[in-house]
Amino acid sequence: MTGIKDVAKHAGVSVATVSRVLSNRPHVRPEVRTHVLKVAGELGYRPNRTARSLRKQGAGIIGVLVSDIRNPFFVEIARAIEDVAHRHETSVFLCNTDENAQKEQTYLWTLIDEMVAGIILVPTQEHIEKFDFLLESAIPIVTIDRRIQGAAVDNVLIDNVQSAYELTSHLIEQGYENIGAVIGLEHSTTGQDRLQGFKLALADHHLSFNPDFVVCIDPTERASEPIVSQWLASENRPQAIFGGNSLMTMGAINAVHKARLSIPDDIAIASFDDTIWMPHLGTGITVISQPVYEMGRIAAELLFERQVDALRAPSEIVLKGTLIARGSTARPHQTG
């Protein structure tokens, strides 16, 4: 089926130009408009009737791309976006990328072809050139949780450097010095920032960074559990584990239980994301609580504002996390 990308390629113009022509937007030279419509006709391009009908009714559709819908963090974000979209009589098309750049591109081209009213994106990559086709599409875009470096788009983030710094400092202040860390993918800005905050806290407390006990991995339970199991079986195992999100932390907890160790007597656990089960595991898991619903709400509001005012300067909203100390990081027993 011919899509907007095919029309742009054969017409020798950008996807953004084709989008403006097909949606009858201004700022296109008459000869270019005529040429694009001629090429579209020759290729047999037909815009999706359902999407076109929804737009005419004023309902519209926005696309939301998240990296893992099993992660409670993204469930809460999606819920907030849907709540705002519903108030704007807009439907939400939810896409799960699985941290797969090819899958992400496939979804983005689908959304561009459907000429959705906007896209909220948790990008799998940070480099702007990977998203040139999206940025040229003239579709309003908001990134959330991560940045596309250099992209002039609205963005909603947590202060991940400061949050990771606070979580690591809390562990150190409780008496833990040998700290293992399972952190999200290094090619995501979130993973980079949390690793930076972790390192800064070690340095400020005059502790050395041990690369043997720090990994950047898929942010999943399945990825973290075997790694933490190896650490726990080592002669000089970590005294504490820093979890980059709730799923990786669950994998770490599984490993601790399988090793027949106790939290916090044998090992401490601290994590990002205050999911519904964090307060109820043992004596509770110490966390950085992120204002997740607020992130999704702000991202959706920025998207609808962008639809009204396409020329306003991009906004970057950085929210603060809150440290909640619970029993999983209680001070180690003193011997004397």
Tab-separated table of C-alpha atoms in Angstrom:
chain	number	residue	atom	x	y	z
A	1	MET	CA	0.000	0.000	0.000
A	2	THR	CA	1.380	3.379	-1.032
A	3	GLY	CA	2.166	5.680	1.879
A	4	ILE	CA	3.126	9.294	2.360
A	5	LYS	CA	6.806	8.303	2.399
A	6	ASP	CA	6.498	6.832	-1.112
A	7	VAL	CA	4.856	9.992	-2.427
A	8	ALA	CA	7.657	12.124	-0.954
A	9	LYS	CA	10.345	9.921	-2.496
A	10	HIS	CA	8.852	9.933	-5.996
A	11	ALA	CA	8.033	13.650	-5.880
A	12	GLY	CA	11.507	14.565	-4.678
A	13	VAL	CA	10.226	16.559	-1.699
A	14	SER	CA	10.164	16.091	2.065
A	15	VAL	CA	7.525	14.138	3.948
A	16	ALA	CA	6.570	17.416	5.643
A	17	THR	CA	5.781	18.995	2.261
A	18	VAL	CA	3.634	16.049	1.201
A	19	SER	CA	1.820	16.184	4.540
A	20	ARG	CA	1.077	19.891	4.085
A	21	VAL	CA	-0.197	19.324	0.536
A	22	LEU	CA	-2.415	16.344	1.375
A	23	SER	CA	-3.920	18.079	4.407
A	24	ASN	CA	-4.384	21.304	2.381
A	25	ARG	CA	-2.182	23.370	4.684
A	26	PRO	CA	-0.685	26.738	3.625
A	27	HIS	CA	2.946	27.660	2.837
A	28	VAL	CA	3.322	25.406	-0.227
A	29	ARG	CA	4.113	26.891	-3.642
A	30	PRO	CA	1.332	26.241	-6.198
A	31	GLU	CA	3.637	24.398	-8.613
A	32	VAL	CA	4.879	22.130	-5.795
A	33	ARG	CA	1.310	21.426	-4.666
A	34	THR	CA	0.309	20.506	-8.225
A	35	HIS	CA	3.358	18.247	-8.636
A	36	VAL	CA	2.790	16.405	-5.361
A	37	LEU	CA	-0.895	15.824	-6.105
A	38	LYS	CA	0.004	14.542	-9.575
A	39	VAL	CA	2.563	12.070	-8.131
A	40	ALA	CA	0.119	10.959	-5.432
A	41	GLY	CA	-2.489	10.267	-8.110
A	42	GLU	CA	-0.037	8.329	-10.277
A	43	LEU	CA	0.988	6.174	-7.328
A	44	GLY	CA	-2.626	5.553	-6.317
A	45	TYR	CA	-2.143	7.081	-2.867
A	46	ARG	CA	-5.313	7.192	-0.787
A	47	PRO	CA	-5.322	8.699	2.728
A	48	ASN	CA	-6.818	6.471	5.390
A	49	ARG	CA	-10.529	7.191	5.353
A	50	THR	CA	-11.147	6.356	8.981
A	51	ALA	CA	-8.423	8.697	10.203
A	52	ARG	CA	-9.592	11.413	7.816
A	53	SER	CA	-13.174	11.034	9.025
A	54	LEU	CA	-12.102	11.282	12.674
A	55	ARG	CA	-10.155	14.450	11.937
A	56	LYS	CA	-13.142	15.996	10.196
A	57	GLN	CA	-15.277	15.236	13.229
A	58	GLY	CA	-12.746	17.055	15.420
A	59	ALA	CA	-11.945	13.907	17.409
A	60	GLY	CA	-8.459	13.207	16.005
A	61	ILE	CA	-5.888	10.604	16.939
A	62	ILE	CA	-2.542	10.924	18.701
A	63	GLY	CA	0.125	8.238	18.751
A	64	VAL	CA	1.928	7.247	21.959
A	65	LEU	CA	5.099	5.156	21.735
A	66	VAL	CA	6.519	3.597	24.921
A	67	SER	CA	9.404	1.172	25.277
A	68	ASP	CA	7.694	-1.501	27.414
A	69	ILE	CA	4.003	-1.429	28.266
A	70	ARG	CA	4.615	-4.097	30.961
A	71	ASN	CA	6.529	-1.498	32.953
A	72	PRO	CA	4.136	0.140	35.468
A	73	PHE	CA	5.952	3.446	34.855
A	74	PHE	CA	4.725	3.542	31.253
A	75	VAL	CA	1.270	2.271	32.171
A	76	GLU	CA	0.821	5.321	34.413
A	77	ILE	CA	2.141	7.660	31.715
A	78	ALA	CA	-0.229	6.193	29.132
A	79	ARG	CA	-3.161	6.568	31.529
A	80	ALA	CA	-2.408	10.249	32.102
A	81	ILE	CA	-2.096	10.924	28.368
A	82	GLU	CA	-5.377	9.148	27.688
A	83	ASP	CA	-7.153	11.176	30.376
A	84	VAL	CA	-6.020	14.456	28.790
A	85	ALA	CA	-6.740	13.232	25.254
A	86	HIS	CA	-10.257	12.227	26.241
A	87	ARG	CA	-10.951	15.753	27.481
A	88	HIS	CA	-9.808	16.995	24.067
A	89	GLU	CA	-12.083	14.486	22.275
A	90	THR	CA	-9.023	12.736	20.903
A	91	SER	CA	-8.300	9.015	20.616
A	92	VAL	CA	-4.979	7.408	21.572
A	93	PHE	CA	-3.101	4.847	19.477
A	94	LEU	CA	-0.677	3.080	21.857
A	95	CYS	CA	2.490	1.458	20.469
A	96	ASN	CA	5.008	-0.744	22.298
A	97	THR	CA	8.535	-0.584	20.833
A	98	ASP	CA	10.371	-3.100	23.074
A	99	GLU	CA	13.475	-0.858	22.862
A	100	ASN	CA	13.685	-1.928	19.197
A	101	ALA	CA	14.647	0.914	16.853
A	102	GLN	CA	13.278	-0.848	13.764
A	103	LYS	CA	9.939	-1.495	15.442
A	104	GLU	CA	9.875	2.138	16.543
A	105	GLN	CA	10.457	3.343	12.977
A	106	THR	CA	7.712	1.090	11.636
A	107	TYR	CA	5.209	2.528	14.099
A	108	LEU	CA	6.312	6.097	13.412
A	109	TRP	CA	5.905	5.692	9.645
A	110	THR	CA	2.442	4.211	10.237
A	111	LEU	CA	1.472	7.220	12.336
A	112	ILE	CA	2.891	9.612	9.736
A	113	ASP	CA	1.003	7.852	6.946
A	114	GLU	CA	-2.186	8.165	8.967
A	115	MET	CA	-1.436	11.878	9.497
A	116	VAL	CA	-2.155	11.668	13.218
A	117	ALA	CA	-2.716	14.882	15.130
A	118	GLY	CA	0.430	14.397	17.243
A	119	ILE	CA	2.948	11.932	18.675
A	120	ILE	CA	4.235	11.445	22.236
A	121	LEU	CA	7.388	9.377	22.150
A	122	VAL	CA	9.769	7.605	24.530
A	123	PRO	CA	12.646	7.429	22.016
A	124	THR	CA	14.749	4.278	21.784
A	125	GLN	CA	17.720	6.279	20.461
A	126	GLU	CA	19.218	9.655	21.275
A	127	HIS	CA	20.707	10.725	17.920
A	128	ILE	CA	18.677	13.287	16.001
A	129	GLU	CA	19.565	11.895	12.573
A	130	LYS	CA	17.616	8.722	13.403
A	131	PHE	CA	14.477	10.851	13.610
A	132	ASP	CA	14.949	13.183	10.620
A	133	PHE	CA	11.961	11.652	8.835
A	134	LEU	CA	9.758	12.260	11.883
A	135	LEU	CA	10.933	15.813	12.490
A	136	GLU	CA	10.286	16.638	8.813
A	137	SER	CA	6.718	15.338	8.956
A	138	ALA	CA	5.233	18.565	10.437
A	139	ILE	CA	3.379	16.437	13.018
A	140	PRO	CA	3.526	17.896	16.564
A	141	ILE	CA	5.914	15.833	18.711
A	142	VAL	CA	6.624	15.610	22.435
A	143	THR	CA	9.325	13.351	23.865
A	144	ILE	CA	8.928	12.007	27.383
A	145	ASP	CA	11.327	10.343	29.866
A	146	ARG	CA	14.228	10.637	27.370
A	147	ARG	CA	15.698	13.223	25.012
A	148	ILE	CA	16.460	13.211	21.319
A	149	GLN	CA	19.696	15.177	21.484
A	150	GLY	CA	19.470	18.414	19.498
A	151	ALA	CA	15.819	18.037	18.511
A	152	ALA	CA	13.736	21.214	18.817
A	153	VAL	CA	10.698	19.501	20.330
A	154	ASP	CA	8.826	19.709	23.622
A	155	ASN	CA	10.228	17.363	26.240
A	156	VAL	CA	9.208	16.156	29.719
A	157	LEU	CA	11.826	14.569	31.972
A	158	ILE	CA	12.734	13.627	35.503
A	159	ASP	CA	15.980	15.065	36.907
A	160	ASN	CA	17.627	11.659	36.620
A	161	VAL	CA	21.135	12.799	37.531
A	162	GLN	CA	19.976	14.338	40.817
A	163	SER	CA	17.612	11.459	41.604
A	164	ALA	CA	20.314	8.826	41.056
A	165	TYR	CA	22.705	10.932	43.126
A	166	GLU	CA	20.235	11.079	46.041
A	167	LEU	CA	19.471	7.352	45.911
A	168	THR	CA	23.166	6.416	45.849
A	169	SER	CA	24.038	8.929	48.572
A	170	HIS	CA	21.304	7.472	50.778
A	171	LEU	CA	22.859	4.007	50.472
A	172	ILE	CA	26.311	5.355	51.287
A	173	GLU	CA	25.033	7.332	54.271
A	174	GLN	CA	23.426	4.143	55.594
A	175	GLY	CA	26.855	2.530	55.659
A	176	TYR	CA	26.957	0.696	52.320
A	177	GLU	CA	30.102	1.264	50.277
A	178	ASN	CA	30.277	-1.704	47.884
A	179	ILE	CA	27.224	-0.969	45.722
A	180	GLY	CA	26.131	-2.834	42.618
A	181	ALA	CA	23.972	-1.070	40.037
A	182	VAL	CA	21.722	-2.400	37.285
A	183	ILE	CA	20.934	0.577	35.078
A	184	GLY	CA	18.951	0.969	31.852
A	185	LEU	CA	20.397	0.967	28.363
A	186	GLU	CA	23.389	3.230	27.882
A	187	HIS	CA	22.121	4.536	24.538
A	188	SER	CA	19.114	6.104	26.259
A	189	THR	CA	19.546	9.499	27.895
A	190	THR	CA	17.776	8.199	31.013
A	191	GLY	CA	20.330	5.415	31.440
A	192	GLN	CA	23.196	7.832	30.827
A	193	ASP	CA	21.892	10.340	33.369
A	194	ARG	CA	21.300	7.743	36.085
A	195	LEU	CA	24.770	6.297	35.582
A	196	GLN	CA	26.199	9.816	35.828
A	197	GLY	CA	24.341	10.506	39.088
A	198	PHE	CA	25.515	7.181	40.518
A	199	LYS	CA	29.153	7.959	39.675
A	200	LEU	CA	28.933	11.514	41.023
A	201	ALA	CA	27.628	10.296	44.372
A	202	LEU	CA	30.466	7.771	44.684
A	203	ALA	CA	33.037	10.432	43.839
A	204	ASP	CA	31.609	12.982	46.262
A	205	HIS	CA	31.740	10.374	49.035
A	206	HIS	CA	35.315	9.400	48.100
A	207	LEU	CA	34.383	5.896	46.955
A	208	SER	CA	35.829	4.221	43.880
A	209	PHE	CA	33.692	3.143	40.920
A	210	ASN	CA	33.783	-0.649	40.444
A	211	PRO	CA	32.835	-1.554	36.838
A	212	ASP	CA	32.544	-5.239	37.814
A	213	PHE	CA	29.334	-4.447	39.693
A	214	VAL	CA	27.748	-1.898	37.337
A	215	VAL	CA	25.893	-2.854	34.132
A	216	CYS	CA	23.729	-1.044	31.586
A	217	ILE	CA	21.188	-3.595	30.328
A	218	ASP	CA	17.693	-4.033	28.953
A	219	PRO	CA	15.521	-2.506	31.698
A	220	THR	CA	13.729	-5.781	32.465
A	221	GLU	CA	13.423	-8.337	35.245
A	222	ARG	CA	14.684	-11.090	32.954
A	223	ALA	CA	17.884	-9.175	32.153
A	224	SER	CA	18.805	-8.165	35.706
A	225	GLU	CA	18.166	-11.385	37.646
A	226	PRO	CA	21.035	-13.515	36.245
A	227	ILE	CA	23.516	-10.653	36.567
A	228	VAL	CA	22.675	-10.015	40.220
A	229	SER	CA	22.771	-13.775	40.861
A	230	GLN	CA	26.368	-13.827	39.595
A	231	TRP	CA	27.286	-10.910	41.836
A	232	LEU	CA	25.765	-12.589	44.891
A	233	ALA	CA	27.759	-15.740	44.212
A	234	SER	CA	31.052	-13.833	44.063
A	235	GLU	CA	33.507	-13.769	46.949
A	236	ASN	CA	33.274	-10.007	47.391
A	237	ARG	CA	29.581	-9.532	46.708
A	238	PRO	CA	27.940	-6.078	46.827
A	239	GLN	CA	26.490	-4.825	50.094
A	240	ALA	CA	23.642	-3.084	48.260
A	241	ILE	CA	21.942	-3.014	44.849
A	242	PHE	CA	20.860	0.155	43.028
A	243	GLY	CA	17.949	-0.653	40.677
A	244	GLY	CA	17.404	1.559	37.638
A	245	ASN	CA	13.665	0.826	37.483
A	246	SER	CA	11.047	-1.361	39.158
A	247	LEU	CA	11.443	-4.280	36.725
A	248	MET	CA	15.216	-4.506	37.117
A	249	THR	CA	14.755	-4.232	40.870
A	250	MET	CA	12.289	-7.127	40.819
A	251	GLY	CA	14.917	-9.208	39.047
A	252	ALA	CA	17.440	-8.264	41.733
A	253	ILE	CA	14.989	-9.224	44.495
A	254	ASN	CA	14.359	-12.577	42.804
A	255	ALA	CA	18.114	-13.211	42.754
A	256	VAL	CA	18.430	-12.324	46.446
A	257	HIS	CA	15.642	-14.714	47.411
A	258	LYS	CA	17.063	-17.549	45.283
A	259	ALA	CA	20.424	-17.045	46.985
A	260	ARG	CA	18.617	-17.449	50.339
A	261	LEU	CA	19.715	-14.022	51.466
A	262	SER	CA	17.742	-11.479	53.479
A	263	ILE	CA	16.915	-7.837	52.722
A	264	PRO	CA	18.405	-5.716	54.321
A	265	ASP	CA	20.365	-7.950	56.736
A	266	ASP	CA	22.456	-9.531	53.970
A	267	ILE	CA	22.012	-6.996	51.207
A	268	ALA	CA	20.213	-3.673	50.771
A	269	ILE	CA	17.985	-2.728	47.823
A	270	ALA	CA	17.101	0.748	46.514
A	271	SER	CA	15.216	1.522	43.329
A	272	PHE	CA	13.650	3.992	40.971
A	273	ASP	CA	9.831	3.929	40.629
A	274	ASP	CA	7.411	3.635	43.535
A	275	THR	CA	5.130	0.996	42.031
A	276	ILE	CA	2.119	-0.356	43.910
A	277	TRP	CA	4.077	-3.274	45.383
A	278	MET	CA	7.199	-1.400	46.536
A	279	PRO	CA	5.844	-0.488	50.014
A	280	HIS	CA	4.649	-4.057	50.632
A	281	LEU	CA	7.719	-6.193	49.882
A	282	GLY	CA	9.257	-7.172	53.215
A	283	THR	CA	9.718	-3.989	55.212
A	284	GLY	CA	9.280	-1.926	52.029
A	285	ILE	CA	11.696	-0.978	49.243
A	286	THR	CA	13.484	2.382	49.377
A	287	VAL	CA	12.710	4.295	46.175
A	288	ILE	CA	12.925	7.454	44.177
A	289	SER	CA	9.255	8.205	43.636
A	290	GLN	CA	8.726	9.921	40.297
A	291	PRO	CA	5.683	12.102	39.476
A	292	VAL	CA	4.774	9.745	36.639
A	293	TYR	CA	1.144	10.739	36.114
A	294	GLU	CA	2.204	14.384	36.108
A	295	MET	CA	4.781	13.619	33.411
A	296	GLY	CA	2.141	12.117	31.149
A	297	ARG	CA	-0.346	14.898	31.835
A	298	ILE	CA	2.156	17.643	31.043
A	299	ALA	CA	3.346	15.876	27.888
A	300	ALA	CA	-0.217	15.612	26.594
A	301	GLU	CA	-1.010	19.234	27.407
A	302	LEU	CA	2.163	20.365	25.619
A	303	LEU	CA	1.120	18.360	22.571
A	304	PHE	CA	-2.299	19.998	22.389
A	305	GLU	CA	-0.728	23.422	22.946
A	306	ARG	CA	1.647	22.710	20.064
A	307	GLN	CA	-1.306	21.939	17.788
A	308	VAL	CA	-2.679	25.403	18.492
A	309	ASP	CA	0.653	27.260	18.314
A	310	ALA	CA	3.117	25.450	16.060
A	311	LEU	CA	5.631	28.310	16.180
A	312	ARG	CA	6.149	28.681	19.936
A	313	ALA	CA	9.586	27.875	21.324
A	314	PRO	CA	10.034	24.259	22.498
A	315	SER	CA	9.684	23.636	26.231
A	316	GLU	CA	11.726	21.230	28.366
A	317	ILE	CA	9.991	20.451	31.638
A	318	VAL	CA	12.191	18.757	34.261
A	319	LEU	CA	10.373	17.347	37.288
A	320	LYS	CA	11.908	16.265	40.590
A	321	GLY	CA	11.886	12.805	42.116
A	322	THR	CA	11.369	12.237	45.855
A	323	LEU	CA	13.432	9.857	47.991
A	324	ILE	CA	11.285	7.575	50.174
A	325	ALA	CA	13.410	5.607	52.643
A	326	ARG	CA	12.013	2.231	53.733
A	327	GLY	CA	13.280	-0.903	55.444
A	328	SER	CA	15.222	-2.321	52.486
A	329	THR	CA	18.091	0.107	53.181
A	330	ALA	CA	18.082	0.010	56.971
A	331	ARG	CA	21.535	0.546	58.467
A	332	PRO	CA	23.609	-2.659	58.614
A	333	HIS	CA	23.892	-4.338	61.979
A	334	GLN	CA	26.801	-2.988	63.940
A	335	THR	CA	29.259	-5.501	65.381
A	336	GLY	CA	31.313	-4.635	68.386
